[in-house]
Amino acid sequence: DGSGSRGLGLGLLFVGLTLAYALGMLVVGFLAASIVFLAAVFALYRPRSWVVAGILAIVVPIVVDVILRELFLIPLPSGRLF
C-alpha cells in the first residue's frame, strides 16, 4: 500500500533534520537553530494551521532558551556566527 515507505521516508528525513539541527547549533547557536528546526519539522509534517505552527516555531525556542539560560543557568551553544 506504500504507506510504510512514506513513514520510513519521513522518519529518515526527521533523522536528517535532527543531525542538521545539531550541527546548526554549532554555527548559528541554539536559538536560531531551534527556530529553523521547528519550522522544518512543521513543514515536513504539514500542520493544520501554518499561523499556529509559525508562532510555535518562534515562541517555544525563545521560552526554552530563557528558562534554560536564566532559570537553570545552563549554558547553551551560542554559535560562531552570532
GROMACS .gro file of C-alpha atoms in nm:
model
   82
    1ASP     CA    1   0.000   0.000   0.000
    2GLY     CA    2   0.301   0.232   0.015
    3SER     CA    3   0.220   0.395   0.350
    4GLY     CA    4   0.507   0.210   0.516
    5SER     CA    5   0.761   0.351   0.275
    6ARG     CA    6   0.620   0.702   0.325
    7GLY     CA    7   0.655   0.665   0.700
    8LEU     CA    8   1.010   0.538   0.660
    9GLY     CA    9   1.093   0.830   0.432
   10LEU     CA   10   0.954   1.081   0.682
   11GLY     CA   11   1.147   0.911   0.960
   12LEU     CA   12   1.472   0.931   0.766
   13LEU     CA   13   1.407   1.296   0.682
   14PHE     CA   14   1.346   1.364   1.050
   15VAL     CA   15   1.677   1.199   1.139
   16GLY     CA   16   1.849   1.416   0.877
   17LEU     CA   17   1.682   1.728   1.016
   18THR     CA   18   1.794   1.636   1.365
   19LEU     CA   19   2.154   1.592   1.252
   20ALA     CA   20   2.141   1.925   1.067
   21TYR     CA   21   1.995   2.084   1.382
   22ALA     CA   22   2.281   1.954   1.597
   23LEU     CA   23   2.540   2.083   1.350
   24GLY     CA   24   2.349   2.407   1.301
   25MET     CA   25   2.368   2.483   1.672
   26LEU     CA   26   2.746   2.494   1.644
   27VAL     CA   27   2.726   2.751   1.365
   28VAL     CA   28   2.426   2.974   1.447
   29GLY     CA   29   2.356   2.884   1.811
   30PHE     CA   30   2.072   2.719   1.998
   31LEU     CA   31   1.802   2.978   1.943
   32ALA     CA   32   1.835   3.029   1.568
   33ALA     CA   33   1.890   2.657   1.501
   34SER     CA   34   1.586   2.567   1.713
   35ILE     CA   35   1.359   2.808   1.527
   36VAL     CA   36   1.471   2.675   1.188
   37PHE     CA   37   1.446   2.313   1.310
   38LEU     CA   38   1.092   2.351   1.440
   39ALA     CA   39   0.983   2.531   1.124
   40ALA     CA   40   1.131   2.249   0.914
   41VAL     CA   41   0.962   1.981   1.124
   42PHE     CA   42   0.628   2.159   1.092
   43ALA     CA   43   0.678   2.184   0.715
   44LEU     CA   44   0.765   1.814   0.699
   45TYR     CA   45   0.455   1.703   0.889
   46ARG     CA   46   0.217   1.967   0.742
   47PRO     CA   47   0.032   2.133   1.030
   48ARG     CA   48  -0.337   2.221   1.010
   49SER     CA   49  -0.262   2.585   1.083
   50TRP     CA   50   0.052   2.743   0.943
   51VAL     CA   51  -0.008   3.050   1.157
   52VAL     CA   52  -0.004   2.845   1.478
   53ALA     CA   53   0.297   2.648   1.354
   54GLY     CA   54   0.486   2.969   1.277
   55ILE     CA   55   0.407   3.117   1.616
   56LEU     CA   56   0.512   2.798   1.796
   57ALA     CA   57   0.832   2.767   1.590
   58ILE     CA   58   0.935   3.110   1.718
   59VAL     CA   59   0.789   3.126   2.071
   60VAL     CA   60   0.879   2.778   2.201
   61PRO     CA   61   1.255   2.807   2.137
   62ILE     CA   62   1.261   3.155   2.293
   63VAL     CA   63   1.081   3.031   2.606
   64VAL     CA   64   1.304   2.722   2.633
   65ASP     CA   65   1.614   2.939   2.583
   66VAL     CA   66   1.512   3.180   2.860
   67ILE     CA   67   1.419   2.901   3.101
   68LEU     CA   68   1.741   2.705   3.046
   69ARG     CA   69   1.974   3.007   3.048
   70GLU     CA   70   1.812   3.225   3.315
   71LEU     CA   71   1.629   2.986   3.548
   72PHE     CA   72   1.852   2.679   3.538
   73LEU     CA   73   2.174   2.862   3.439
   74ILE     CA   74   2.250   2.608   3.168
   75PRO     CA   75   2.487   2.738   2.901
   76LEU     CA   76   2.361   2.675   2.551
   77PRO     CA   77   2.554   2.688   2.225
   78SER     CA   78   2.583   3.046   2.105
   79GLY     CA   79   2.728   2.955   1.766
   80ARG     CA   80   3.012   3.103   1.569
   81LEU     CA   81   2.809   3.348   1.365
   82PHE     CA   82   2.612   3.518   1.642
   0.00000   0.00000   0.00000
